[in-house]
Coordinates of C-alpha atoms in Angstrom, one line a residue:
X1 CA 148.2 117.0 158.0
X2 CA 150.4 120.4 158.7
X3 CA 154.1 119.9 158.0
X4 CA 155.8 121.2 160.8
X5 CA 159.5 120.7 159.5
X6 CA 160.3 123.8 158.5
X7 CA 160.3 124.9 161.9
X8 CA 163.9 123.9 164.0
X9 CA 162.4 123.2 167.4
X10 CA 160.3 120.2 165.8
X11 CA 163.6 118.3 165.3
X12 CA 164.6 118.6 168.9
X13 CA 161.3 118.0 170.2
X14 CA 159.2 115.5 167.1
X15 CA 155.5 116.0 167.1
X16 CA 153.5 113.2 167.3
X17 CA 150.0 115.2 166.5
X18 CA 151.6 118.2 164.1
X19 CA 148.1 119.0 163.7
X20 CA 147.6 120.1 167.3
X21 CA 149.2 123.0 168.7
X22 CA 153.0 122.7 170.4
X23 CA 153.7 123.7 173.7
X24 CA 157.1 124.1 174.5
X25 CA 157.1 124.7 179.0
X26 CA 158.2 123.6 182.4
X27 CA 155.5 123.6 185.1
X28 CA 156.7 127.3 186.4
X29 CA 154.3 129.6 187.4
X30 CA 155.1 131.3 183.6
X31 CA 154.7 127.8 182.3
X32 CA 151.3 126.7 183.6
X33 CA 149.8 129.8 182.4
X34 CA 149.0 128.6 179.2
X35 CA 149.3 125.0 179.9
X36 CA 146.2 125.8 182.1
X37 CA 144.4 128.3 179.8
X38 CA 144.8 125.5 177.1
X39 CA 142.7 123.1 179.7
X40 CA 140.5 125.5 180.2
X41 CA 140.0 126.1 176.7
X42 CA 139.9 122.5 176.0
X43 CA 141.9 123.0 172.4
X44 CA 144.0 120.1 171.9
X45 CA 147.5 120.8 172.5
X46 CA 151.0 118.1 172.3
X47 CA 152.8 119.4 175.7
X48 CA 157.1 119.4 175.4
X49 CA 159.3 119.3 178.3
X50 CA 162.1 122.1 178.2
X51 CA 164.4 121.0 181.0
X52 CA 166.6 123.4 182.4
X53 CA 168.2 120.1 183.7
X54 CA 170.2 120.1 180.9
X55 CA 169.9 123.6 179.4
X56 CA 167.2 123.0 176.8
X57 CA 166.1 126.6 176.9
X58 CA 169.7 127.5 175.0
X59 CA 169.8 124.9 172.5
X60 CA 170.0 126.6 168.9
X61 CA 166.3 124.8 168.4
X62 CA 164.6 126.3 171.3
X63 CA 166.2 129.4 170.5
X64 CA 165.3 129.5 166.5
X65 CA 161.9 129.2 168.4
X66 CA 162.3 131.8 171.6
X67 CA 165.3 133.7 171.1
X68 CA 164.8 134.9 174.8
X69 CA 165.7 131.3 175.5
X70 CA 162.7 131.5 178.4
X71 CA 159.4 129.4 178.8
X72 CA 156.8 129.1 177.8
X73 CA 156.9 129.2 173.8
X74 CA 154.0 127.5 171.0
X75 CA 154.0 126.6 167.9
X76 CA 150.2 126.7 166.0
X77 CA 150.0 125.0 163.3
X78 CA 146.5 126.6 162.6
X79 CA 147.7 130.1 163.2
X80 CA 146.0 133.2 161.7
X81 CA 144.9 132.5 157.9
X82 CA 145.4 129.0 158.2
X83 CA 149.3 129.4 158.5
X84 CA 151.7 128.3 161.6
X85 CA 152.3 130.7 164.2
X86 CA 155.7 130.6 166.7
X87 CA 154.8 132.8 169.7
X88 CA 156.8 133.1 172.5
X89 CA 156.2 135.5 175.9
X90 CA 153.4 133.8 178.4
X91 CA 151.7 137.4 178.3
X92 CA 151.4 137.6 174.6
X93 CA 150.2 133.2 174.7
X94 CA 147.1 134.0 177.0
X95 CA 146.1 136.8 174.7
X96 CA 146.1 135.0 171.8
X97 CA 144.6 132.0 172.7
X98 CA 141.8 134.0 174.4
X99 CA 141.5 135.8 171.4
X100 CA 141.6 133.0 168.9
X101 CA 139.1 130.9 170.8
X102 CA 136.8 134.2 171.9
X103 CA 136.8 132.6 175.7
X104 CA 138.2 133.7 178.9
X105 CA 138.3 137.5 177.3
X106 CA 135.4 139.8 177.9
X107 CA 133.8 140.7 174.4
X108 CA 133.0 144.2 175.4
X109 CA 135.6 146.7 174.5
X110 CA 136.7 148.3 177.9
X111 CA 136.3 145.0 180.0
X112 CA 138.6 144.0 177.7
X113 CA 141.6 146.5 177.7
X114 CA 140.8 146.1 181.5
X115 CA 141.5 142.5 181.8
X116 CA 145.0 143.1 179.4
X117 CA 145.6 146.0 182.0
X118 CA 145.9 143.3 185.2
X119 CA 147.3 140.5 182.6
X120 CA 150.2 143.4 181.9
X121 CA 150.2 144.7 185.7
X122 CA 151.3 140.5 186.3
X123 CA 153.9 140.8 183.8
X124 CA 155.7 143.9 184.6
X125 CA 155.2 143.8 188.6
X126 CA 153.8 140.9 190.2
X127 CA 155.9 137.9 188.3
X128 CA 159.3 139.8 187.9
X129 CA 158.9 141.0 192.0
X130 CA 157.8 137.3 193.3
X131 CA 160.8 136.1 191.5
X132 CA 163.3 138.4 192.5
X133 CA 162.2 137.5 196.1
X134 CA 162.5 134.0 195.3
X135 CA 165.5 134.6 194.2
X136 CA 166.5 136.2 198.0
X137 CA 164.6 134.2 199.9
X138 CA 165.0 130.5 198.5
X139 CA 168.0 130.2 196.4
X140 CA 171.3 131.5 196.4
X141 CA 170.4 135.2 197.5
X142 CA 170.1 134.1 201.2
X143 CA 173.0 133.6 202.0
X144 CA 173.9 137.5 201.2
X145 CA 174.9 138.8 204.5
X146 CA 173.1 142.2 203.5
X147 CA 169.3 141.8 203.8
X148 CA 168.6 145.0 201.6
X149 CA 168.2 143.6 198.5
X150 CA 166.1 140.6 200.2
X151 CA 164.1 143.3 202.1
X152 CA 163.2 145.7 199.1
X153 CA 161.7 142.6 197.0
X154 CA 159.8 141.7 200.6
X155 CA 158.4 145.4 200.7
X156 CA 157.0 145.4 196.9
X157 CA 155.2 141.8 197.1
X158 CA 153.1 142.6 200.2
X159 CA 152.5 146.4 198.5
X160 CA 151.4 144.3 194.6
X161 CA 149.8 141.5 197.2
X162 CA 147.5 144.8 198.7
X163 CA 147.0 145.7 195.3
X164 CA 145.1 142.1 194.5
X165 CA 143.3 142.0 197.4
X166 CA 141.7 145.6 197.4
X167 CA 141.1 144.5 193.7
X168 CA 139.2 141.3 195.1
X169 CA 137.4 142.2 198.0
X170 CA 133.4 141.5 196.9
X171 CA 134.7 139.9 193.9
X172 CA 134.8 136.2 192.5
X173 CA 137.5 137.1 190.2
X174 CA 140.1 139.7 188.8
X175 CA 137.5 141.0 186.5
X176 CA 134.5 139.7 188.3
X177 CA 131.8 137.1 188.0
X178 CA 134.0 136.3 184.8
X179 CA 136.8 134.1 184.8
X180 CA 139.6 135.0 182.4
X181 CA 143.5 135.1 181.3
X182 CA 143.9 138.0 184.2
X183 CA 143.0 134.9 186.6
X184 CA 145.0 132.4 185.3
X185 CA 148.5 135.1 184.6
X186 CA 148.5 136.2 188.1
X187 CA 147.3 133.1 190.8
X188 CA 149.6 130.5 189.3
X189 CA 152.8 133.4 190.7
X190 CA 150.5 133.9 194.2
X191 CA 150.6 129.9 194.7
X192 CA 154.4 130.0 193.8
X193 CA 155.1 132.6 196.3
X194 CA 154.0 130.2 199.2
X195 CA 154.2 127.2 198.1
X196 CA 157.4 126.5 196.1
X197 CA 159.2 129.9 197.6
X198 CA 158.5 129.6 200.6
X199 CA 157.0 133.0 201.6
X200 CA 154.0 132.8 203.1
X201 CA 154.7 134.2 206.4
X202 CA 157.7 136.5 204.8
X203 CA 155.0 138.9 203.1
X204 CA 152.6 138.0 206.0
X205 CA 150.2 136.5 203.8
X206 CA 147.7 135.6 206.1
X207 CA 146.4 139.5 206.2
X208 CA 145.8 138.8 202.2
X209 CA 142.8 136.9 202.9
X210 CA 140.7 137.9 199.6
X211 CA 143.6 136.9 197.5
X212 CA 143.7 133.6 199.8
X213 CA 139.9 133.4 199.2
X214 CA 140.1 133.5 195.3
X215 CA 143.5 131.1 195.1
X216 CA 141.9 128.8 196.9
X217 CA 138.8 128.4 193.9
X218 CA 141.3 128.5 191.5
X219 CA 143.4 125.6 192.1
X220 CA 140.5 124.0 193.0
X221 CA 139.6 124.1 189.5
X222 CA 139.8 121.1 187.4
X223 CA 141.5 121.9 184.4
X224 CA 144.2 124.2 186.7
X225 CA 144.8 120.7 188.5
X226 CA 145.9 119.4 185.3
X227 CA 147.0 122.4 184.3
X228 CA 149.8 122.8 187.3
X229 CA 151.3 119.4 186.1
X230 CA 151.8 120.0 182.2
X231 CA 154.3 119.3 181.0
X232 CA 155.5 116.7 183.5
X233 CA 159.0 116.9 184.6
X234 CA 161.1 114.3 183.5

């Protein structure tokens, strides 16, 4: 059995199954990406709450584990060459597991760098954008009197959102016929955008309807269902 100990997030959150891998999340669109991609994968995995309820993310243990103090973070305990690996970054979690299992990634060299080109295009555009309009939209940024700000984030989702759904007209997926981690990092943000934030008729979503098309297969999916609800929120 894998002794987990030396690691500072395990006293914090105790494993019960220290051989199975740690995921540390909230069921945020970051969050479910792996939490999904581990369903999907069907490895077995021990699922932590981090609530930012009570700051969890910026406890000295969380952050021995993710410095960034953000979500998601996992600890393998059968990392590369049999040894534990922390990994933090939701980005850099899909790729590894799709590496270490040899699913969800094409094999093929240059399907491959594609499908790390759309998981990046998620990270550095699509996630960051939808949140920053979020941000505008639901929370505390509406009640700015100036609209600008609110405006500019409006104007770069629907451009990203045309972006997707050029990319999936007369396709089943990102990359496809096959299903993979470009999938699962960018749908769970596109679900969050209407659902949780709100947005739907703010970037006019409606005219999107090849990304509506492709969302709607994907949470159909069962292992997203029980995906969108790991870890539960206490």
């Amino acid at each position: 059995m894998p002794d987990l100990s030396a690691f500072a997030i395990t006293h914090k959150w105790p494993s019960q199954h220290p051989d199975r891998l740690q995921l540390y999340s909230l069921p945020t669109p970051n969050g479910v990406k792996v939490s999904i991609a581990l369903e999907e994968l069907g490895l077995p995995y021990e699922p932590h709450l981090v609530s930012f309820d009570t700051n969890d993310q910026t406890s000295p243990e969380f952050l021995s584990l993710n410095p960034n103090n953000k979500i998601p973070a996992i600890l393998d305990p059968n990392g590369p060459d049999g040894q534990p690996l922390a990994l933090f970054e939701s980005g850099a979690i899909l790729l590894y597991l799709a590496e270490k299992t040899g699913q969800l990634i094409p094999q093929e060299a240059a399907a491959r760098y594609e499908t790390i080109q759309w998981v990046m295009w998620q990270m550095g555009g699509l996630g960051p954008m939808f949140g920053q309009l979020g941000f505008f939209h639901k929370f505390a940024g509406k009640d700015y009197e100036d609209k600008r700000p609110r405006d500019r984030y409006v104007a770069e989702s629907k451009r990203l959102l045309g972006v997707l759904n050029q990319r999936l007209a007369g396709r089943q997926w990102v990359m496809g016929d096959q299903y993979t981690i470009a999938d699962i990092a960018i749908l769970p943000w596109v679900r969050n955008l209407i659902g949780f934030y709100g947005a739907g008729d703010l970037v006019e979503f409606g005219q999107f309807t090849d990304v509506q098309r492709v969302l709607d297969v994907f949470v159909a999916r069962p292992a997203v269902v029980r995906g969108l609800a790991i870890p539960a929120r206490g």
